[in-house]
PDB file of C-alpha atoms in Angstrom:
ATOM      1  CA  MET A  29     -45.801  34.894  53.455  1.00 64.00           C
ATOM      2  CA  THR A  30     -43.133  37.417  54.435  1.00 68.00           C
ATOM      3  CA  ASP A  31     -43.546  41.174  54.541  1.00 70.00           C
ATOM      4  CA  ASP A  32     -41.744  41.247  51.166  1.00 76.00           C
ATOM      5  CA  GLY A  33     -44.446  39.048  49.635  1.00 78.00           C
ATOM      6  CA  TYR A  34     -42.387  35.849  49.502  1.00 90.00           C
ATOM      7  CA  ASP A  35     -43.863  32.478  50.340  1.00 94.00           C
ATOM      8  CA  VAL A  36     -42.230  29.061  50.576  1.00 95.00           C
ATOM      9  CA  ALA A  37     -44.218  27.485  47.732  1.00 94.00           C
ATOM     10  CA  GLY A  38     -43.469  30.412  45.431  1.00 96.00           C
ATOM     11  CA  LEU A  39     -39.752  30.239  46.185  1.00 96.00           C
ATOM     12  CA  GLN A  40     -39.790  26.477  45.590  1.00 96.00           C
ATOM     13  CA  ARG A  41     -41.407  27.072  42.193  1.00 96.00           C
ATOM     14  CA  ARG A  42     -38.770  29.674  41.305  1.00 97.00           C
ATOM     15  CA  LEU A  43     -35.988  27.275  42.263  1.00 97.00           C
ATOM     16  CA  ALA A  44     -37.573  24.458  40.233  1.00 96.00           C
ATOM     17  CA  ASP A  45     -38.031  26.759  37.231  1.00 97.00           C
ATOM     18  CA  PHE A  46     -34.420  27.943  37.532  1.00 97.00           C
ATOM     19  CA  ALA A  47     -33.144  24.352  37.547  1.00 96.00           C
ATOM     20  CA  ALA A  48     -35.456  23.300  34.703  1.00 96.00           C
ATOM     21  CA  ALA A  49     -34.319  26.184  32.492  1.00 98.00           C
ATOM     22  CA  ARG A  50     -30.766  24.876  32.828  1.00 97.00           C
ATOM     23  CA  ASP A  51     -31.644  21.168  32.522  1.00 97.00           C
ATOM     24  CA  TRP A  52     -30.327  20.515  36.023  1.00 96.00           C
ATOM     25  CA  GLN A  53     -33.209  18.272  37.172  1.00 94.00           C
ATOM     26  CA  PRO A  54     -31.305  14.988  36.514  1.00 95.00           C
ATOM     27  CA  TYR A  55     -28.711  16.148  39.051  1.00 97.00           C
ATOM     28  CA  HIS A  56     -31.247  17.191  41.674  1.00 97.00           C
ATOM     29  CA  THR A  57     -31.555  13.790  43.323  1.00 98.00           C
ATOM     30  CA  PRO A  58     -32.170  13.483  47.059  1.00 98.00           C
ATOM     31  CA  LYS A  59     -28.570  12.309  47.596  1.00 98.00           C
ATOM     32  CA  ASN A  60     -27.048  15.152  45.591  1.00 98.00           C
ATOM     33  CA  LEU A  61     -29.246  17.780  47.201  1.00 98.00           C
ATOM     34  CA  ALA A  62     -28.506  16.450  50.704  1.00 98.00           C
ATOM     35  CA  ALA A  63     -24.776  16.565  49.926  1.00 98.00           C
ATOM     36  CA  ALA A  64     -25.038  20.104  48.543  1.00 98.00           C
ATOM     37  CA  LEU A  65     -27.018  21.168  51.614  1.00 98.00           C
ATOM     38  CA  SER A  66     -24.298  19.757  53.851  1.00 98.00           C
ATOM     39  CA  VAL A  67     -21.575  21.572  51.912  1.00 98.00           C
ATOM     40  CA  GLU A  68     -23.410  24.887  52.126  1.00 98.00           C
ATOM     41  CA  ALA A  69     -24.036  24.421  55.853  1.00 98.00           C
ATOM     42  CA  ALA A  70     -20.305  23.781  56.265  1.00 98.00           C
ATOM     43  CA  GLU A  71     -19.565  27.004  54.381  1.00 98.00           C
ATOM     44  CA  LEU A  72     -21.831  28.853  56.831  1.00 98.00           C
ATOM     45  CA  LEU A  73     -20.034  27.222  59.745  1.00 98.00           C
ATOM     46  CA  GLU A  74     -16.666  28.179  58.265  1.00 97.00           C
ATOM     47  CA  ILE A  75     -17.494  31.868  58.754  1.00 97.00           C
ATOM     48  CA  PHE A  76     -17.829  31.276  62.510  1.00 97.00           C
ATOM     49  CA  GLN A  77     -15.158  28.597  62.917  1.00 97.00           C
ATOM     50  CA  TRP A  78     -12.528  30.551  64.828  1.00 97.00           C
ATOM     51  CA  LEU A  79     -14.666  33.338  66.253  1.00 97.00           C
ATOM     52  CA  THR A  80     -15.248  33.763  69.963  1.00 97.00           C
ATOM     53  CA  PRO A  81     -18.883  33.739  71.111  1.00 97.00           C
ATOM     54  CA  GLU A  82     -18.689  37.516  71.410  1.00 97.00           C
ATOM     55  CA  GLN A  83     -17.331  37.941  67.878  1.00 97.00           C
ATOM     56  CA  ALA A  84     -19.941  35.539  66.498  1.00 97.00           C
ATOM     57  CA  GLY A  85     -22.699  37.572  68.140  1.00 97.00           C
ATOM     58  CA  LYS A  86     -21.506  40.674  66.300  1.00 97.00           C
ATOM     59  CA  VAL A  87     -20.891  39.105  62.873  1.00 97.00           C
ATOM     60  CA  MET A  88     -23.790  40.966  61.255  1.00 98.00           C
ATOM     61  CA  GLU A  89     -22.317  44.337  62.264  1.00 97.00           C
ATOM     62  CA  ASP A  90     -19.583  44.044  59.629  1.00 96.00           C
ATOM     63  CA  PRO A  91     -21.047  44.529  56.122  1.00 97.00           C
ATOM     64  CA  ASP A  92     -18.697  42.017  54.460  1.00 96.00           C
ATOM     65  CA  SER A  93     -19.352  39.337  57.064  1.00 96.00           C
ATOM     66  CA  ALA A  94     -23.072  40.070  57.024  1.00 98.00           C
ATOM     67  CA  HIS A  95     -23.120  39.627  53.246  1.00 98.00           C
ATOM     68  CA  ARG A  96     -21.271  36.293  53.484  1.00 97.00           C
ATOM     69  CA  VAL A  97     -23.585  34.993  56.215  1.00 98.00           C
ATOM     70  CA  THR A  98     -26.692  36.083  54.318  1.00 98.00           C
ATOM     71  CA  ASP A  99     -25.472  34.426  51.113  1.00 98.00           C
ATOM     72  CA  GLU A 100     -24.690  31.150  52.879  1.00 98.00           C
ATOM     73  CA  VAL A 101     -28.055  31.160  54.657  1.00 98.00           C
ATOM     74  CA  ALA A 102     -29.707  31.622  51.256  1.00 98.00           C
ATOM     75  CA  ASP A 103     -27.688  28.736  49.802  1.00 98.00           C
ATOM     76  CA  VAL A 104     -28.630  26.437  52.706  1.00 98.00           C
ATOM     77  CA  LEU A 105     -32.294  27.364  52.411  1.00 98.00           C
ATOM     78  CA  ALA A 106     -32.301  26.981  48.618  1.00 98.00           C
ATOM     79  CA  TYR A 107     -30.924  23.443  48.796  1.00 98.00           C
ATOM     80  CA  LEU A 108     -33.248  22.535  51.670  1.00 98.00           C
ATOM     81  CA  LEU A 109     -36.284  23.775  49.739  1.00 98.00           C
ATOM     82  CA  GLN A 110     -35.187  21.907  46.609  1.00 97.00           C
ATOM     83  CA  PHE A 111     -34.648  18.759  48.683  1.00 98.00           C
ATOM     84  CA  CYS A 112     -38.153  19.079  50.126  1.00 98.00           C
ATOM     85  CA  THR A 113     -39.630  19.600  46.664  1.00 97.00           C
ATOM     86  CA  VAL A 114     -37.958  16.485  45.248  1.00 96.00           C
ATOM     87  CA  LEU A 115     -39.157  14.331  48.171  1.00 97.00           C
ATOM     88  CA  GLY A 116     -42.612  15.907  48.471  1.00 97.00           C
ATOM     89  CA  ILE A 117     -42.022  17.256  51.980  1.00 97.00           C
ATOM     90  CA  ASP A 118     -43.891  20.370  53.089  1.00 97.00           C
ATOM     91  CA  PRO A 119     -41.115  22.069  55.095  1.00 97.00           C
ATOM     92  CA  LEU A 120     -43.453  24.188  57.232  1.00 96.00           C
ATOM     93  CA  THR A 121     -45.647  21.212  58.117  1.00 97.00           C
ATOM     94  CA  ALA A 122     -42.550  19.141  58.921  1.00 97.00           C
ATOM     95  CA  LEU A 123     -41.201  21.906  61.154  1.00 97.00           C
ATOM     96  CA  ALA A 124     -44.514  22.420  62.962  1.00 98.00           C
ATOM     97  CA  ALA A 125     -44.771  18.666  63.618  1.00 98.00           C
ATOM     98  CA  LYS A 126     -41.200  18.591  64.943  1.00 98.00           C
ATOM     99  CA  ILE A 127     -41.880  21.512  67.298  1.00 97.00           C
ATOM    100  CA  ASP A 128     -45.023  19.723  68.543  1.00 97.00           C
ATOM    101  CA  ARG A 129     -42.997  16.559  69.277  1.00 97.00           C
ATOM    102  CA  ASN A 130     -40.259  18.550  71.004  1.00 97.00           C
ATOM    103  CA  GLU A 131     -42.765  20.406  73.184  1.00 95.00           C
ATOM    104  CA  LEU A 132     -43.978  17.020  74.440  1.00 95.00           C
ATOM    105  CA  ARG A 133     -40.506  15.548  74.713  1.00 96.00           C
ATOM    106  CA  PHE A 134     -38.979  18.537  76.502  1.00 95.00           C
ATOM    107  CA  PRO A 135     -41.630  20.057  78.790  1.00 92.00           C
ATOM    108  CA  PRO A 136     -40.738  23.371  80.421  1.00 92.00           C
ATOM    109  CA  HIS A 137     -39.534  23.317  83.993  1.00 83.00           C
ATOM    110  CA  GLY A 138     -38.899  25.936  86.631  1.00 69.00           C
ATOM    111  CA  ARG A 139     -35.761  28.046  86.701  1.00 63.00           C
ATOM    112  CA  GLY A 140     -32.849  26.412  88.447  1.00 59.00           C
ATOM    113  CA  GLU A 141     -34.695  23.114  88.498  1.00 59.00           C
ATOM    114  CA  THR A 142     -32.837  20.138  87.112  1.00 58.00           C
ATOM    115  CA  GLY A 143     -34.667  17.584  85.114  1.00 54.00           C
ATOM    116  CA  LYS A 144     -34.712  15.478  81.994  1.00 54.00           C
ATOM    117  CA  SER A 145     -34.047  18.425  79.684  1.00 50.00           C
ATOM    118  CA  GLY A 146     -31.534  20.129  81.961  1.00 51.00           C
ATOM    119  CA  ILE A 147     -28.122  21.177  80.710  1.00 50.00           C
ATOM    120  CA  GLY A 148     -25.447  18.596  81.248  1.00 49.00           C
ATOM    121  CA  ASP A 149     -27.754  15.711  82.079  1.00 49.00           C
ATOM    122  CA  GLY A 150     -26.794  13.791  78.927  1.00 50.00           C
ATOM    123  CA  ASP A 151     -30.070  14.449  77.117  1.00 54.00           C
ATOM    124  CA  ARG A 152     -29.925  14.640  73.358  1.00 58.00           C
ATOM    125  CA  HIS A 153     -30.425  17.756  71.282  1.00 60.00           C
ATOM    126  CA  SER A 154     -34.038  18.595  70.412  1.00 60.00           C
ATOM    127  CA  SER A 155     -33.447  18.146  66.679  1.00 66.00           C
ATOM    128  CA  GLU A 156     -32.945  14.395  67.103  1.00 65.00           C
TER     129      GLU A 156
END
């Protein structure tokens, strides 16, 4: 639960109730929700597309940009939570399990030491 009193299950219920009140459930298939999630993630990426790393790091300092980023993050999260609801996935449990696997797959190593998880050694990203 967040400091504002929000919890994942409660937000998932609100999203489901919102969709049900509009008879949108027939459209909330795994394929459609995955596609919508991808589109919203692309809209988030679009905000950063041509920014330098320095500009991207300061994007939340501009109120208009901050509003756009926050809205797109909310859209991505909304579709992800709806996707999880439809497929019966507990998103927090799935994330915790993924972190556990990644901690085993990518053990920490000393600074300056090269190894399996070193930069540029061809290893895959931890989300795979």
